[in-house]
Amino acid sequence: MNWWSRVGAAPRGSDVALAIDRGSRVQPLARRARAVAIVGVSPAMKGGIASVMQVYRAQGLEQRVPLCWIATAGEGSAAAKIGRFVLGLGELAALLVRGQLALAHLMVATGGSFWRKALIVRLCRLARVPVVFHVHSGLFDRFYAEAPPWQQRLIAATLRSANTVIALGGYWQRCLQQMAPQAQVVVIPNGVAVPPRQMTRTGLPGDRPLLLFLGRLLERKGVFDAITAFATVAPRRPALRLMLCGDGDPDPVRAAIARLPADIAARIDLPGWVEADDQPALFARAAVLLLPSLVENLPMCVLEAQAHGVPVIATPVGAVPDAVIDGVTGRLVAAGDVEGLSRALEDMTGDALTWRRMSLAAREHVEARFSAAAMIDALDALYRPHLQAPTRSCVRPTESP
């Protein structure tokens, strides 16, 4: 059974108002019980927000607080996307009308995602239900800057209307606070599970070390810079391979690879999207995670790689400098600096002692600051006061004649 909940009306006269799917069985939520609704994408979608929500579940957040999960976005045709939003909005409205919603936790990107959530913020405020507005997009600063003034005012008003705005790092906290100075912005970084130490590699992979890229195959993710940097280093690192893992249109990437010398192009693999369960096997082979993005928020793959002892070469954009300590857990190279990227690659794959030092530091850094357990604790602490508050229904009781 899919873990994504479906919230619906209970049979007339029933003591059960809605059901929450907890993976193996559907568990009833009593009519007077109140839950936190996590509102976001469908788990079938690929990308960072879905990955974060999967960590919530894997780390037992719903065992600590009553949760329901509502999808307001999905993949497919425009009609399918509209239908998914309408269904999700109906599920949320059912909770609001029954007074069963203690808190709405909204997972937000830009564009349509923002405007859908802005409508939900308004509905929740009308129903006197508190809102957590969780900003995940690495384009949110640009989204605001490029919006016309009237939209900027709406964006700022939405941020102010939320009880809490969650930023993923210091850069984003400052940006959001500048957009809406009165907003209550807190930092809760993404977190990942840190594997046991015995599962973490202790040295550079020997026979065919892997340079790993995990992300959508888009120019803003730096995939073409990654190809160019690899092609520069490859003649001096004959065992090194590049694996570009991600969804998106592969044809421009294949065209870029085809322009390389045949012997170098043959060392680049393009397997498509890699599911989370298959990533540890890749990290076990990887020498470096390479993510030379032009824009980012706080990418999960950067945290996951370091948790497995894989140093990272990335760019100092968004909250990435919080996650990667330059010269300690990896290297930070200016976005678009392909020459600097090539030097960092050559240095990191050519010095086993430096690699080993960074590998150990990367794991310790994630364990100390970006563990899934710490993230779950922070969310639990954020939710608890709202779950303990008195019920506030948006439906007035019928007065006796």
XYZ file of N, CA, C and O in Angstrom, residues 115-259:
580
model
N 2.233 29.731 -5.605
C 0.901 30.334 -5.636
C -0.159 29.367 -5.129
O -1.143 29.789 -4.498
N 0.015 28.074 -5.360
C -0.915 27.090 -4.766
C -0.844 27.145 -3.247
O -1.858 27.139 -2.544
N 0.387 27.199 -2.720
C 0.547 27.222 -1.264
C 0.087 28.558 -0.683
O -0.387 28.608 0.457
N 0.222 29.647 -1.438
C -0.267 30.936 -0.955
C -1.782 30.893 -0.748
O -2.302 31.449 0.233
N -2.491 30.222 -1.660
C -3.935 30.049 -1.487
C -4.237 29.222 -0.240
O -5.146 29.556 0.540
N -3.459 28.171 -0.024
C -3.680 27.331 1.146
C -3.392 28.102 2.436
O -4.091 27.941 3.441
N -2.368 28.948 2.419
C -2.091 29.791 3.588
C -3.321 30.633 3.917
O -3.732 30.737 5.079
N -3.909 31.229 2.890
C -5.084 32.070 3.108
C -6.240 31.260 3.702
O -6.912 31.705 4.656
N -6.493 30.075 3.174
C -7.574 29.228 3.685
C -7.326 28.847 5.139
O -8.239 28.874 5.970
N -6.082 28.487 5.437
C -5.756 28.091 6.813
C -5.906 29.262 7.777
O -6.396 29.094 8.901
N -5.497 30.429 7.354
C -5.621 31.588 8.232
C -7.084 31.934 8.482
O -7.466 32.312 9.593
N -7.927 31.789 7.450
C -9.356 32.013 7.642
C -9.941 31.023 8.641
O -10.861 31.352 9.399
N -9.404 29.815 8.641
C -9.864 28.783 9.571
C -9.122 28.830 10.902
O -9.344 27.962 11.757
N -8.244 29.810 11.067
C -7.469 29.992 12.300
C -6.580 28.780 12.594
O -6.373 28.398 13.742
N -6.034 28.206 11.533
C -5.104 27.075 11.657
C -3.697 27.573 11.361
O -3.463 28.205 10.321
N -2.738 27.334 12.224
C -1.366 27.815 11.996
C -0.698 27.116 10.815
O -1.047 25.995 10.443
N 0.282 27.815 10.253
C 0.941 27.364 9.028
C 2.458 27.426 9.195
O 2.996 28.408 9.717
N 3.139 26.378 8.729
C 4.594 26.380 8.542
C 4.852 26.422 7.049
O 4.337 25.595 6.296
N 5.623 27.385 6.607
C 5.911 27.618 5.187
C 7.371 27.246 4.957
O 8.280 27.965 5.367
N 7.621 26.120 4.300
C 8.947 25.501 4.211
C 9.489 25.697 2.798
O 9.031 25.057 1.847
N 10.443 26.594 2.636
C 10.937 26.989 1.311
C 12.105 26.090 0.896
O 13.147 26.068 1.553
N 11.915 25.382 -0.231
C 12.920 24.421 -0.692
C 13.641 24.850 -1.960
O 14.710 24.314 -2.260
N 13.082 25.755 -2.719
C 13.633 26.053 -4.042
C 14.929 26.847 -3.975
O 15.058 27.793 -3.193
N 15.864 26.467 -4.838
C 17.086 27.242 -4.989
C 16.912 28.453 -5.883
O 17.863 29.215 -6.104
N 15.700 28.643 -6.408
C 15.413 29.779 -7.281
C 14.525 30.813 -6.603
O 14.045 31.736 -7.260
N 14.296 30.673 -5.298
C 13.314 31.543 -4.660
C 13.757 33.003 -4.650
O 12.934 33.907 -4.793
N 15.043 33.255 -4.502
C 15.523 34.636 -4.536
C 15.293 35.260 -5.908
O 14.855 36.403 -6.038
N 15.553 34.480 -6.949
C 15.325 34.970 -8.317
C 13.829 35.114 -8.597
O 13.395 36.060 -9.262
N 13.038 34.176 -8.102
C 11.578 34.229 -8.247
C 11.028 35.548 -7.701
O 10.211 36.208 -8.338
N 11.516 35.932 -6.538
C 11.069 37.196 -5.933
C 11.613 38.394 -6.704
O 10.875 39.343 -7.009
N 12.901 38.371 -7.020
C 13.537 39.529 -7.665
C 12.926 39.826 -9.030
O 12.830 40.991 -9.437
N 12.509 38.778 -9.763
C 11.991 38.961 -11.110
C 10.483 39.170 -11.147
O 9.914 39.413 -12.215
N 9.830 39.093 -9.996
C 8.381 39.292 -9.943
C 8.052 40.780 -10.030
O 8.813 41.619 -9.534
N 6.921 41.120 -10.637
C 6.503 42.522 -10.626
C 6.184 42.968 -9.204
O 5.938 42.132 -8.324
N 6.174 44.271 -8.942
C 5.994 44.760 -7.567
C 4.754 44.223 -6.871
O 4.806 43.916 -5.680
N 3.632 44.107 -7.590
C 2.418 43.641 -6.922
C 2.562 42.187 -6.477
O 2.051 41.796 -5.425
N 3.306 41.366 -7.265
C 3.551 39.986 -6.850
C 4.541 39.931 -5.685
O 4.400 39.095 -4.788
N 5.525 40.822 -5.693
C 6.452 40.876 -4.564
C 5.702 41.163 -3.269
O 6.009 40.580 -2.221
N 4.714 42.049 -3.336
C 3.931 42.353 -2.138
C 3.142 41.124 -1.680
O 3.041 40.851 -0.470
N 2.610 40.366 -2.637
C 1.875 39.151 -2.278
C 2.811 38.102 -1.682
O 2.455 37.402 -0.731
N 4.006 37.977 -2.256
C 4.981 37.019 -1.715
C 5.337 37.386 -0.279
O 5.340 36.536 0.621
N 5.631 38.665 -0.057
C 5.981 39.115 1.298
C 4.815 38.916 2.265
O 5.012 38.476 3.411
N 3.601 39.216 1.809
C 2.427 39.042 2.677
C 2.217 37.581 3.033
O 1.842 37.254 4.171
N 2.467 36.692 2.093
C 2.324 35.259 2.363
C 3.339 34.806 3.399
O 3.007 34.050 4.325
N 4.579 35.258 3.266
C 5.607 34.892 4.243
C 5.245 35.423 5.634
O 5.416 34.731 6.646
N 4.723 36.642 5.683
C 4.330 37.211 6.977
C 3.145 36.466 7.589
O 3.028 36.375 8.816
N 2.269 35.949 6.745
C 1.066 35.283 7.239
C 1.365 33.938 7.890
O 0.585 33.468 8.724
N 2.458 33.318 7.495
C 2.815 32.027 8.079
C 3.272 32.215 9.523
O 3.936 33.203 9.858
N 2.925 31.269 10.384
C 3.407 31.324 11.769
C 4.912 31.142 11.836
O 5.602 31.784 12.636
N 5.416 30.249 10.983
C 6.857 30.008 10.904
C 7.229 29.784 9.450
O 6.534 29.064 8.729
N 8.319 30.411 9.018
C 8.910 30.142 7.706
C 10.204 29.377 7.950
O 11.050 29.811 8.747
N 10.355 28.237 7.301
C 11.579 27.441 7.449
C 12.494 27.700 6.263
O 12.108 27.535 5.107
N 13.712 28.125 6.564
C 14.781 28.234 5.575
C 15.752 27.079 5.802
O 15.896 26.587 6.921
N 16.444 26.680 4.740
C 17.343 25.528 4.839
C 18.772 25.911 5.210
O 19.600 25.032 5.442
N 19.047 27.205 5.271
C 20.399 27.627 5.625
C 20.447 29.124 5.850
O 19.461 29.851 5.649
N 21.619 29.615 6.265
C 21.776 31.014 6.611
C 21.525 31.959 5.455
O 20.909 33.018 5.634
N 22.004 31.603 4.269
C 21.780 32.469 3.105
C 20.293 32.663 2.871
O 19.808 33.796 2.648
N 19.528 31.570 2.923
C 18.096 31.653 2.636
C 17.337 32.334 3.765
O 16.339 33.013 3.525
N 17.801 32.181 4.984
C 17.164 32.915 6.083
C 17.297 34.423 5.852
O 16.335 35.183 6.016
N 18.480 34.869 5.455
C 18.686 36.297 5.203
C 17.824 36.784 4.035
O 17.222 37.867 4.101
N 17.755 35.986 2.961
C 16.945 36.373 1.810
C 15.476 36.514 2.182
O 14.822 37.513 1.842
N 14.938 35.524 2.861
C 13.516 35.542 3.210
C 13.212 36.665 4.186
O 12.161 37.303 4.109
N 14.141 36.929 5.103
C 13.928 38.001 6.062
C 13.944 39.361 5.369
O 13.203 40.275 5.746
N 14.762 39.510 4.340
C 14.774 40.754 3.575
C 13.480 40.940 2.792
O 12.983 42.060 2.658
N 12.928 39.859 2.278
C 11.662 39.959 1.552
C 10.517 40.352 2.479
O 9.641 41.134 2.097
N 10.527 39.795 3.686
C 9.433 40.033 4.641
C 10.040 40.198 6.027
O 10.146 39.227 6.785
N 10.463 41.395 6.388
C 11.166 41.599 7.664
C 10.393 41.143 8.893
O 11.003 40.792 9.907
N 9.068 41.144 8.826
C 8.276 40.738 9.982
C 8.008 39.244 10.038
O 7.409 38.757 11.001
N 8.429 38.505 9.029
C 8.210 37.054 9.024
C 9.080 36.383 10.082
O 10.193 36.837 10.393
N 8.572 35.298 10.635
C 9.299 34.507 11.626
C 10.058 33.397 10.903
O 9.506 32.329 10.632
N 11.314 33.683 10.565
C 12.107 32.749 9.756
C 13.098 32.007 10.649
O 13.884 32.632 11.371
N 13.061 30.693 10.590
C 13.992 29.852 11.344
C 14.725 28.950 10.362
O 14.245 28.683 9.258
N 15.881 28.474 10.781
C 16.660 27.550 9.957
C 16.502 26.134 10.502
O 16.819 25.876 11.670
N 15.996 25.255 9.660
C 16.007 23.814 9.944
C 16.592 23.147 8.706
O 15.912 22.993 7.691
N 17.863 22.784 8.732
C 18.477 22.201 7.534
C 17.874 20.837 7.208
O 17.330 20.142 8.075
N 17.981 20.457 5.947
C 17.683 19.078 5.588
C 18.604 18.153 6.376
O 19.728 18.528 6.736
N 18.126 16.955 6.607
C 18.937 15.972 7.307
C 18.920 14.642 6.579
O 17.983 14.340 5.821
N 19.945 13.845 6.784
C 20.045 12.531 6.149
C 20.484 11.503 7.187
O 21.098 11.839 8.205
N 20.149 10.268 6.906
C 20.597 9.174 7.765
C 22.089 8.943 7.549
O 22.569 8.903 6.406
N 22.830 8.822 8.634
C 24.272 8.579 8.554
C 24.509 7.091 8.772
O 24.139 6.535 9.807
N 25.104 6.403 7.799
C 25.294 4.954 7.943
C 26.296 4.628 9.036
O 27.115 5.475 9.419
N 26.247 3.401 9.572
C 27.252 2.987 10.569
C 28.662 3.143 10.025
O 28.897 3.032 8.822
N 29.589 3.399 10.921
C 30.961 3.668 10.487
C 31.560 2.511 9.696
O 32.344 2.718 8.772
N 31.183 1.280 10.044
C 31.767 0.142 9.340
C 31.302 0.069 7.879
O 31.892 -0.629 7.073
N 30.231 0.832 7.557
C 29.738 0.850 6.182
C 30.342 1.994 5.378
O 30.056 2.138 4.196
N 31.157 2.814 6.009
C 31.765 3.952 5.328
C 33.128 3.546 4.783
O 33.946 2.972 5.495
N 33.379 3.864 3.505
C 34.632 3.458 2.880
C 35.815 4.165 3.538
O 35.715 5.308 3.975
N 36.947 3.485 3.583
C 38.116 4.038 4.273
C 39.215 4.513 3.317
O 40.246 4.994 3.760
N 39.015 4.379 2.035
C 40.039 4.845 1.105
C 39.471 5.053 -0.283
O 38.348 4.658 -0.584
N 40.256 5.711 -1.148
C 39.826 5.913 -2.525
C 39.552 4.570 -3.187
O 40.308 3.613 -3.016
N 38.454 4.465 -3.971
C 38.227 3.231 -4.716
C 39.382 2.999 -5.680
O 39.832 3.926 -6.358
N 39.844 1.774 -5.748
C 41.104 1.524 -6.414
C 41.048 1.339 -7.913
O 41.711 2.050 -8.661
N 40.240 0.393 -8.406
C 40.381 0.020 -9.803
C 39.760 1.020 -10.776
O 40.408 1.460 -11.718
N 38.496 1.396 -10.535
C 37.827 2.321 -11.449
C 37.097 3.388 -10.632
O 35.879 3.345 -10.469
N 37.820 4.357 -10.088
C 37.168 5.368 -9.247
C 36.129 6.145 -10.044
O 36.297 6.419 -11.236
N 35.074 6.487 -9.345
C 33.913 7.080 -9.995
C 33.755 8.541 -9.577
O 33.816 8.873 -8.393
N 33.551 9.387 -10.555
C 33.155 10.770 -10.333
C 31.645 10.814 -10.531
O 31.148 10.485 -11.612
N 30.915 11.197 -9.490
C 29.460 11.034 -9.476
C 28.756 12.380 -9.523
O 29.077 13.291 -8.754
N 27.780 12.491 -10.422
C 26.889 13.647 -10.493
C 25.479 13.149 -10.220
O 25.004 12.209 -10.876
N 24.787 13.763 -9.252
C 23.403 13.399 -8.937
C 22.553 14.659 -9.006
O 22.728 15.576 -8.199
N 21.657 14.714 -9.938
C 20.820 15.899 -10.079
C 20.153 15.914 -11.432
O 20.463 15.105 -12.309
N 19.237 16.817 -11.598
C 18.567 16.928 -12.887
C 19.556 17.376 -13.954
O 20.451 18.173 -13.689
N 19.375 16.841 -15.150
C 20.310 17.107 -16.239
C 19.978 18.454 -16.876
O 19.533 18.541 -18.014
N 20.249 19.499 -16.116
C 19.935 20.859 -16.521
C 21.195 21.720 -16.471
O 22.101 21.461 -15.677
N 21.213 22.746 -17.294
C 22.371 23.651 -17.296
C 22.561 24.287 -15.927
O 23.694 24.457 -15.465
N 21.456 24.652 -15.246
C 21.613 25.308 -13.942
C 22.161 24.375 -12.875
O 22.593 24.822 -11.826
N 22.129 23.072 -13.128
C 22.760 22.118 -12.214
C 24.243 21.924 -12.521
O 24.939 21.195 -11.819
N 24.722 22.554 -13.594
C 26.145 22.491 -13.922
C 26.574 21.217 -14.612
O 27.772 20.900 -14.632
N 25.635 20.500 -15.218
C 25.995 19.205 -15.803
C 26.996 19.369 -16.950
O 27.910 18.541 -17.110
N 26.895 20.440 -17.733
C 27.817 20.634 -18.848
C 29.205 21.052 -18.356
O 30.227 20.655 -18.942
N 29.243 21.812 -17.276
C 30.539 22.127 -16.664
C 31.194 20.861 -16.124
O 32.423 20.708 -16.194
N 30.392 19.962 -15.576
C 30.939 18.696 -15.069
C 31.566 17.890 -16.194
O 32.657 17.306 -16.038
N 30.906 17.846 -17.342
C 31.436 17.099 -18.493
C 32.747 17.722 -18.963
O 33.736 17.010 -19.224
N 32.785 19.044 -19.066
C 33.992 19.722 -19.545
C 35.162 19.530 -18.579
O 36.298 19.264 -19.008
N 34.882 19.639 -17.282
C 35.952 19.457 -16.300
C 36.477 18.027 -16.327
O 37.698 17.802 -16.246
N 35.592 17.071 -16.443
C 36.035 15.673 -16.520
C 36.903 15.455 -17.760
O 37.952 14.790 -17.686
N 36.466 15.995 -18.886
C 37.238 15.806 -20.115
C 38.637 16.411 -19.994
O 39.599 15.908 -20.589
N 38.779 17.472 -19.216
C 40.089 18.101 -19.008
C 40.997 17.211 -18.167
O 42.196 17.082 -18.447
N 40.429 16.586 -17.141
C 41.221 15.782 -16.203
C 41.433 14.353 -16.706
O 42.448 13.718 -16.376
N 40.504 13.849 -17.485
C 40.493 12.429 -17.860
C 41.801 11.914 -18.450
O 42.233 10.800 -18.109
N 42.505 12.652 -19.331
C 43.754 12.094 -19.879
C 44.806 11.809 -18.809
O 45.651 10.914 -18.990
N 44.779 12.551 -17.700
C 45.769 12.343 -16.636
C 45.248 11.421 -15.533
O 45.976 11.113 -14.600
N 43.988 11.013 -15.626
C 43.395 10.076 -14.672
C 42.709 8.974 -15.471
O 41.487 8.911 -15.577
N 43.490 8.064 -16.049
C 42.919 7.097 -17.000
C 41.915 6.120 -16.388
O 41.124 5.516 -17.127
N 41.929 5.959 -15.068
C 40.980 5.027 -14.445
C 39.664 5.697 -14.056
O 38.677 5.018 -13.758
N 39.637 7.025 -14.066
C 38.474 7.751 -13.570
C 37.331 7.698 -14.580
O 37.526 7.826 -15.788
N 36.113 7.494 -14.052
C 34.906 7.512 -14.869
C 33.944 8.566 -14.316
O 34.006 8.909 -13.134
N 33.073 9.043 -15.176
C 32.045 10.009 -14.786
C 30.681 9.371 -14.973
O 30.382 8.830 -16.053
N 29.841 9.429 -13.946
C 28.479 8.936 -14.040
C 27.525 10.096 -13.776
O 27.559 10.696 -12.701
N 26.691 10.391 -14.755
C 25.722 11.483 -14.666
C 24.345 10.884 -14.401
O 23.702 10.344 -15.305
N 23.895 10.964 -13.161
C 22.639 10.347 -12.755
C 21.586 11.427 -12.560
O 21.805 12.369 -11.785
N 20.472 11.290 -13.223
C 19.400 12.262 -13.037
C 18.370 12.176 -14.134
O 18.581 11.535 -15.168
N 17.228 12.830 -13.887
C 16.184 12.873 -14.903
C 16.321 14.161 -15.700
O 17.259 14.928 -15.508
N 15.389 14.392 -16.590
C 15.481 15.532 -17.489
C 15.762 15.055 -18.902
O 15.868 13.857 -19.172
N 15.898 15.991 -19.806
C 16.132 15.661 -21.221
C 17.589 15.260 -21.410
O 18.491 16.094 -21.279
N 17.851 13.989 -21.743
C 19.249 13.557 -21.875
C 19.882 13.917 -23.215
O 21.111 13.807 -23.363
N 19.088 14.343 -24.194
C 19.643 14.540 -25.540
C 20.717 15.623 -25.594
O 21.778 15.399 -26.206
N 20.525 16.804 -24.981
C 21.621 17.789 -25.001
C 22.879 17.278 -24.299
O 23.997 17.609 -24.715
N 22.702 16.475 -23.268
C 23.852 15.915 -22.560
C 24.572 14.910 -23.455
O 25.809 14.904 -23.549
N 23.799 14.046 -24.120
C 24.414 13.090 -25.047
C 25.151 13.816 -26.168
O 26.235 13.381 -26.596
N 24.590 14.912 -26.631
C 25.252 15.675 -27.696
C 26.577 16.250 -27.207
O 27.580 16.239 -27.939
N 26.609 16.745 -25.974
C 27.852 17.284 -25.416
C 28.898 16.177 -25.267
O 30.091 16.394 -25.526
N 28.468 15.005 -24.851
C 29.395 13.874 -24.705
C 29.926 13.443 -26.064
O 31.113 13.115 -26.222
N 29.059 13.451 -27.066
C 29.456 13.001 -28.406
C 30.536 13.891 -29.016
O 31.274 13.443 -29.912
N 30.629 15.129 -28.560
C 31.651 16.041 -29.104
C 33.036 15.793 -28.502
O 34.021 16.385 -28.953
